[in-house]
């Protein structure tokens, strides 16, 4: 049968379909609950053997990232390395195996690195008056802000002070200037002051934005806001957060002691111990960086009779 206009539109639309999308007839519209995508916790650097393989690698990784929301891919412009981030060693190993099987390429992998985050241990405030010539133009701006920690997993919150009367607020400071400061703060939160990893679980309150008629510019305010955030973080005490994984170990009773001993060596904490179909199930959590090679060590310590699974729990201080 010949294709109708609606059929052709559906085919074209499916070309852009991604994991988590819902397609349904207009007459019976339905949207399924989206798949929960966890944050990546481990990063692997990949180096192609040559430029031709690099093009194939970019195409393949971009396709895999579209299929899998938990897989992240980026290109380091300085080194030329492809940075692949995923949910664990097995996740990345499967991706490398797919590259070889589906695209016939074997890029050189580097050592896996744990993805980190930054936050603050206390509150800190800073006021910065930026006044400098950039590109033969003078840019000025003065911003004062405060940063404080939030509970783990709450994310970032940026707020600013305004008088209760909206009319009075507009007279004091134009909206484009307030927007420029807020955007500068949000952009600065993407790069931490200690390690360069994104900043998370902090509350930033913009206390004041001072304007000098004829001198204050949007770039000047943005520069002042970025510097004020860095200074406030230094005073608040920047700390690193690393991924902590929920771990489940399944083993026979005679191997329980060896499994628990090995898990304790990773800095893990046992939360529950259950019996299931004649086997023991140990549940707990451990830092991701201590779980590298844990699967091999566990099999060796239990004569291959134990296995484990890990899933992302949260970013926390270890």
Coordinates of C-alpha atoms in Angstrom, one line a residue:
X1 CA 0.0 0.0 0.0
X2 CA 1.1 3.5 -0.7
X3 CA 2.3 5.7 2.2
X4 CA 0.0 8.4 3.5
X5 CA 1.2 11.9 4.6
X6 CA 0.8 10.9 8.2
X7 CA 2.9 7.8 7.7
X8 CA 5.7 9.7 6.1
X9 CA 5.7 12.3 9.0
X10 CA 5.9 9.4 11.5
X11 CA 8.8 7.8 9.8
X12 CA 10.7 11.2 9.7
X13 CA 9.9 11.8 13.3
X14 CA 11.3 8.4 14.4
X15 CA 14.6 9.2 12.9
X16 CA 15.0 11.8 15.7
X17 CA 13.6 9.5 18.4
X18 CA 15.7 9.1 21.6
X19 CA 15.5 6.8 24.6
X20 CA 12.6 7.9 26.8
X21 CA 10.4 9.4 24.0
X22 CA 6.8 8.4 23.6
X23 CA 5.0 8.1 20.3
X24 CA 1.3 7.7 20.1
X25 CA -1.6 8.6 17.7
X26 CA -3.0 12.1 18.0
X27 CA -6.5 10.7 18.6
X28 CA -5.2 8.6 21.6
X29 CA -2.5 10.7 23.0
X30 CA -0.5 9.2 25.9
X31 CA 2.8 10.0 27.5
X32 CA 4.7 7.3 29.4
X33 CA 6.7 8.1 32.5
X34 CA 10.3 9.0 31.4
X35 CA 13.1 6.7 32.3
X36 CA 15.1 7.9 35.3
X37 CA 18.7 8.7 34.2
X38 CA 21.3 8.6 36.9
X39 CA 24.4 10.8 36.9
X40 CA 27.6 9.3 35.5
X41 CA 30.2 8.3 38.1
X42 CA 33.2 7.2 36.1
X43 CA 35.1 8.6 33.2
X44 CA 37.4 7.0 30.7
X45 CA 39.7 8.7 28.2
X46 CA 39.8 7.2 24.7
X47 CA 42.5 7.9 22.2
X48 CA 41.9 6.9 18.5
X49 CA 44.7 5.2 16.6
X50 CA 44.5 7.7 13.7
X51 CA 42.3 10.6 12.4
X52 CA 40.1 8.3 10.3
X53 CA 39.3 6.2 13.4
X54 CA 38.7 9.4 15.3
X55 CA 35.8 10.3 13.0
X56 CA 34.3 6.9 13.3
X57 CA 34.7 7.0 17.1
X58 CA 33.0 10.4 17.4
X59 CA 30.1 9.1 15.3
X60 CA 29.8 5.9 17.3
X61 CA 30.0 7.5 20.8
X62 CA 27.4 10.2 19.8
X63 CA 25.0 7.5 18.7
X64 CA 25.6 5.5 21.9
X65 CA 25.0 8.6 24.0
X66 CA 21.7 9.2 22.3
X67 CA 20.6 5.6 23.0
X68 CA 21.7 5.6 26.6
X69 CA 20.9 8.7 28.8
X70 CA 23.5 7.5 31.4
X71 CA 26.3 7.5 28.9
X72 CA 28.1 10.9 28.4
X73 CA 30.5 11.8 25.7
X74 CA 32.7 14.9 25.2
X75 CA 35.8 15.9 23.3
X76 CA 38.8 17.4 25.1
X77 CA 39.9 20.1 22.6
X78 CA 43.4 20.5 24.2
X79 CA 44.4 16.8 24.2
X80 CA 42.2 15.5 21.5
X81 CA 41.0 12.7 23.8
X82 CA 37.4 11.5 23.8
X83 CA 36.0 11.5 27.4
X84 CA 33.4 8.8 28.0
X85 CA 31.5 8.7 31.2
X86 CA 29.2 6.0 32.5
X87 CA 27.7 4.2 35.5
X88 CA 30.6 1.9 36.2
X89 CA 33.4 -0.2 34.9
X90 CA 31.1 -2.8 33.3
X91 CA 29.1 -0.1 31.6
X92 CA 32.2 1.3 29.9
X93 CA 33.6 -2.2 29.2
X94 CA 30.4 -3.1 27.3
X95 CA 30.6 0.2 25.3
X96 CA 34.2 -0.6 24.3
X97 CA 33.2 -4.1 23.3
X98 CA 30.4 -2.7 21.1
X99 CA 32.9 -0.3 19.4
X100 CA 35.0 -3.3 18.4
X101 CA 32.1 -5.5 17.4
X102 CA 29.9 -2.9 15.5
X103 CA 32.5 -0.4 14.2
X104 CA 35.7 -2.6 14.1
X105 CA 37.8 0.0 16.0
X106 CA 39.8 -0.3 19.2
X107 CA 40.7 3.1 20.7
X108 CA 43.4 3.1 23.4
X109 CA 41.7 3.5 26.8
X110 CA 43.3 5.4 29.7
X111 CA 42.9 4.8 33.4
X112 CA 39.3 5.2 34.6
X113 CA 38.7 8.3 36.8
X114 CA 35.9 8.9 39.3
X115 CA 33.7 11.8 38.6
X116 CA 33.7 14.3 41.5
X117 CA 31.6 17.2 42.7
X118 CA 32.4 20.2 44.9
X119 CA 30.3 21.8 47.7
X120 CA 31.0 23.9 50.8
X121 CA 31.2 22.9 54.5
X122 CA 30.0 26.3 55.8
X123 CA 28.8 29.8 54.8
X124 CA 30.9 32.5 53.2
X125 CA 30.3 35.9 51.6
X126 CA 32.2 38.2 49.4
X127 CA 31.9 41.6 47.7
X128 CA 33.8 42.2 44.5
X129 CA 34.1 45.5 42.6
X130 CA 35.2 44.8 39.1
X131 CA 36.6 47.8 37.1
X132 CA 38.8 47.1 34.2
X133 CA 39.4 47.9 30.5
X134 CA 38.6 44.9 28.2
X135 CA 39.0 45.4 24.5
X136 CA 39.5 49.2 24.8
X137 CA 36.2 49.4 26.7
X138 CA 35.8 50.0 30.4
X139 CA 33.6 47.5 32.3
X140 CA 32.5 48.0 35.8
X141 CA 30.3 46.1 38.2
X142 CA 29.9 45.4 41.9
X143 CA 28.3 42.3 43.4
X144 CA 27.9 41.0 46.9
X145 CA 26.7 37.4 47.5
X146 CA 26.7 34.6 50.1
X147 CA 27.0 30.9 49.6
X148 CA 25.9 28.2 52.1
X149 CA 25.6 24.4 52.0
X150 CA 22.3 22.5 51.3
X151 CA 21.3 19.0 52.1
X152 CA 22.8 16.3 50.0
X153 CA 20.8 15.8 46.8
X154 CA 18.9 19.1 47.0
X155 CA 20.9 20.6 44.1
X156 CA 21.7 24.3 43.7
X157 CA 19.5 27.3 44.5
X158 CA 20.2 30.9 43.4
X159 CA 18.2 33.7 44.9
X160 CA 18.5 37.5 45.0
X161 CA 17.1 40.3 47.1
X162 CA 14.5 42.7 45.8
X163 CA 12.3 45.2 47.5
X164 CA 8.7 44.0 48.1
X165 CA 7.3 46.7 45.7
X166 CA 7.9 45.5 42.1
X167 CA 7.8 49.0 40.7
X168 CA 10.4 50.2 43.2
X169 CA 12.6 47.1 42.3
X170 CA 12.6 48.1 38.6
X171 CA 13.7 51.6 39.4
X172 CA 16.6 50.3 41.5
X173 CA 18.0 47.9 39.0
X174 CA 17.0 47.0 35.4
X175 CA 16.0 43.4 34.8
X176 CA 18.9 42.7 32.2
X177 CA 21.5 43.5 34.9
X178 CA 19.8 41.1 37.4
X179 CA 19.6 38.5 34.8
X180 CA 23.3 38.9 33.8
X181 CA 24.4 38.4 37.5
X182 CA 22.2 35.3 38.0
X183 CA 23.4 33.7 34.8
X184 CA 27.0 34.5 35.7
X185 CA 26.5 32.8 39.1
X186 CA 24.9 29.7 37.5
X187 CA 27.7 29.4 34.9
X188 CA 30.3 29.8 37.6
X189 CA 28.7 26.9 39.5
X190 CA 29.6 24.6 36.6
X191 CA 33.3 24.8 37.6
X192 CA 34.6 24.4 41.1
X193 CA 37.4 26.4 42.7
X194 CA 39.4 23.4 44.1
X195 CA 39.2 20.7 41.4
X196 CA 37.2 22.2 38.5
X197 CA 34.4 19.7 38.9
X198 CA 30.8 21.2 39.1
X199 CA 29.5 22.7 42.4
X200 CA 26.4 21.1 43.8
X201 CA 24.1 21.3 46.9
X202 CA 24.7 25.0 47.6
X203 CA 22.5 28.0 48.1
X204 CA 23.7 31.3 46.6
X205 CA 22.1 34.5 47.7
X206 CA 22.8 37.6 45.7
X207 CA 22.8 40.3 48.5
X208 CA 23.4 43.4 46.4
X209 CA 24.2 44.6 42.9
X210 CA 25.5 48.2 42.9
X211 CA 25.2 50.2 39.7
X212 CA 27.3 53.3 38.7
X213 CA 25.5 55.4 36.1
X214 CA 27.4 55.4 32.8
X215 CA 30.0 52.9 34.0
X216 CA 28.3 49.7 35.0
X217 CA 28.0 47.2 32.1
X218 CA 26.6 43.7 31.8
X219 CA 30.1 42.1 31.3
X220 CA 31.4 44.0 34.3
X221 CA 28.6 42.6 36.5
X222 CA 29.1 39.1 35.2
X223 CA 32.8 39.3 36.0
X224 CA 32.2 40.6 39.5
X225 CA 29.6 37.9 40.2
X226 CA 31.9 35.1 39.0
X227 CA 34.8 36.4 41.2
X228 CA 32.5 36.9 44.2
X229 CA 31.4 33.3 44.0
X230 CA 35.0 32.0 43.9
X231 CA 35.9 34.2 46.9
X232 CA 32.9 33.2 48.8
X233 CA 33.5 29.5 48.2
X234 CA 37.1 29.9 49.4
X235 CA 35.8 31.4 52.7
X236 CA 33.1 28.8 53.1
X237 CA 35.5 25.9 52.8
X238 CA 35.3 24.0 49.5
X239 CA 35.2 20.3 49.9
X240 CA 35.0 17.4 47.4
X241 CA 32.2 15.0 47.0
X242 CA 32.6 11.6 45.4
X243 CA 30.1 9.0 44.1
X244 CA 28.9 6.5 46.7
X245 CA 27.4 3.3 45.4
X246 CA 24.7 1.0 46.7
X247 CA 26.2 -2.5 46.7
X248 CA 24.5 -5.9 46.8
X249 CA 26.6 -9.0 47.3
X250 CA 25.1 -12.5 46.7
X251 CA 27.2 -15.4 48.0
X252 CA 26.8 -18.9 49.7
X253 CA 26.9 -19.0 53.5
X254 CA 30.4 -20.6 53.6
X255 CA 31.8 -17.6 51.5
X256 CA 30.1 -14.9 53.6
X257 CA 33.1 -14.2 55.9
X258 CA 35.4 -13.7 52.9
X259 CA 32.9 -11.5 51.1
X260 CA 32.3 -9.3 54.1
X261 CA 36.0 -9.0 54.9
X262 CA 36.7 -7.9 51.3
X263 CA 33.8 -5.4 51.3
X264 CA 35.1 -3.9 54.6
X265 CA 38.5 -3.3 52.9
X266 CA 36.8 -1.0 50.3
X267 CA 35.6 1.2 53.1
X268 CA 32.1 -0.1 52.7
X269 CA 29.3 -0.1 55.3
X270 CA 26.9 -3.0 55.7
X271 CA 23.3 -2.0 56.1
X272 CA 21.4 -5.3 55.8
X273 CA 22.1 -9.0 55.7
X274 CA 19.4 -11.4 54.3
X275 CA 18.8 -15.0 53.6
X276 CA 17.4 -15.8 50.1
X277 CA 17.0 -19.3 48.6
X278 CA 19.9 -20.7 50.6
X279 CA 22.2 -17.9 49.9
X280 CA 23.3 -14.8 51.8
X281 CA 22.6 -11.3 50.4
X282 CA 24.7 -8.4 51.8
X283 CA 23.5 -4.9 51.2
X284 CA 25.5 -1.7 51.9
X285 CA 27.3 1.2 50.3
X286 CA 30.9 2.0 49.4
X287 CA 32.8 4.8 47.6
X288 CA 33.1 4.2 43.9
X289 CA 36.8 4.7 43.7
X290 CA 37.4 1.7 46.1
X291 CA 35.3 -0.6 43.9
X292 CA 37.7 -0.7 41.0
X293 CA 38.6 -4.4 40.5
X294 CA 36.2 -5.5 43.3
X295 CA 34.4 -8.0 41.1
X296 CA 37.6 -9.8 40.3
X297 CA 38.8 -9.8 43.9
X298 CA 35.4 -11.1 45.1
X299 CA 35.4 -14.0 42.7
X300 CA 39.0 -14.9 43.6
X301 CA 38.2 -14.7 47.4
X302 CA 35.1 -16.9 47.1
X303 CA 36.3 -19.4 44.4
X304 CA 34.0 -17.8 41.9
X305 CA 30.8 -18.4 44.0
X306 CA 29.9 -14.8 44.8
X307 CA 28.8 -11.9 42.6
X308 CA 27.8 -8.3 43.2
X309 CA 25.9 -5.4 41.7
X310 CA 26.4 -1.7 42.3
X311 CA 24.1 1.3 41.5
X312 CA 24.6 5.0 42.1
X313 CA 23.4 6.2 45.5
X314 CA 24.6 9.8 45.9
X315 CA 27.6 12.2 45.9
X316 CA 28.9 12.5 49.4
X317 CA 32.0 13.2 51.4
X318 CA 34.0 10.1 52.2

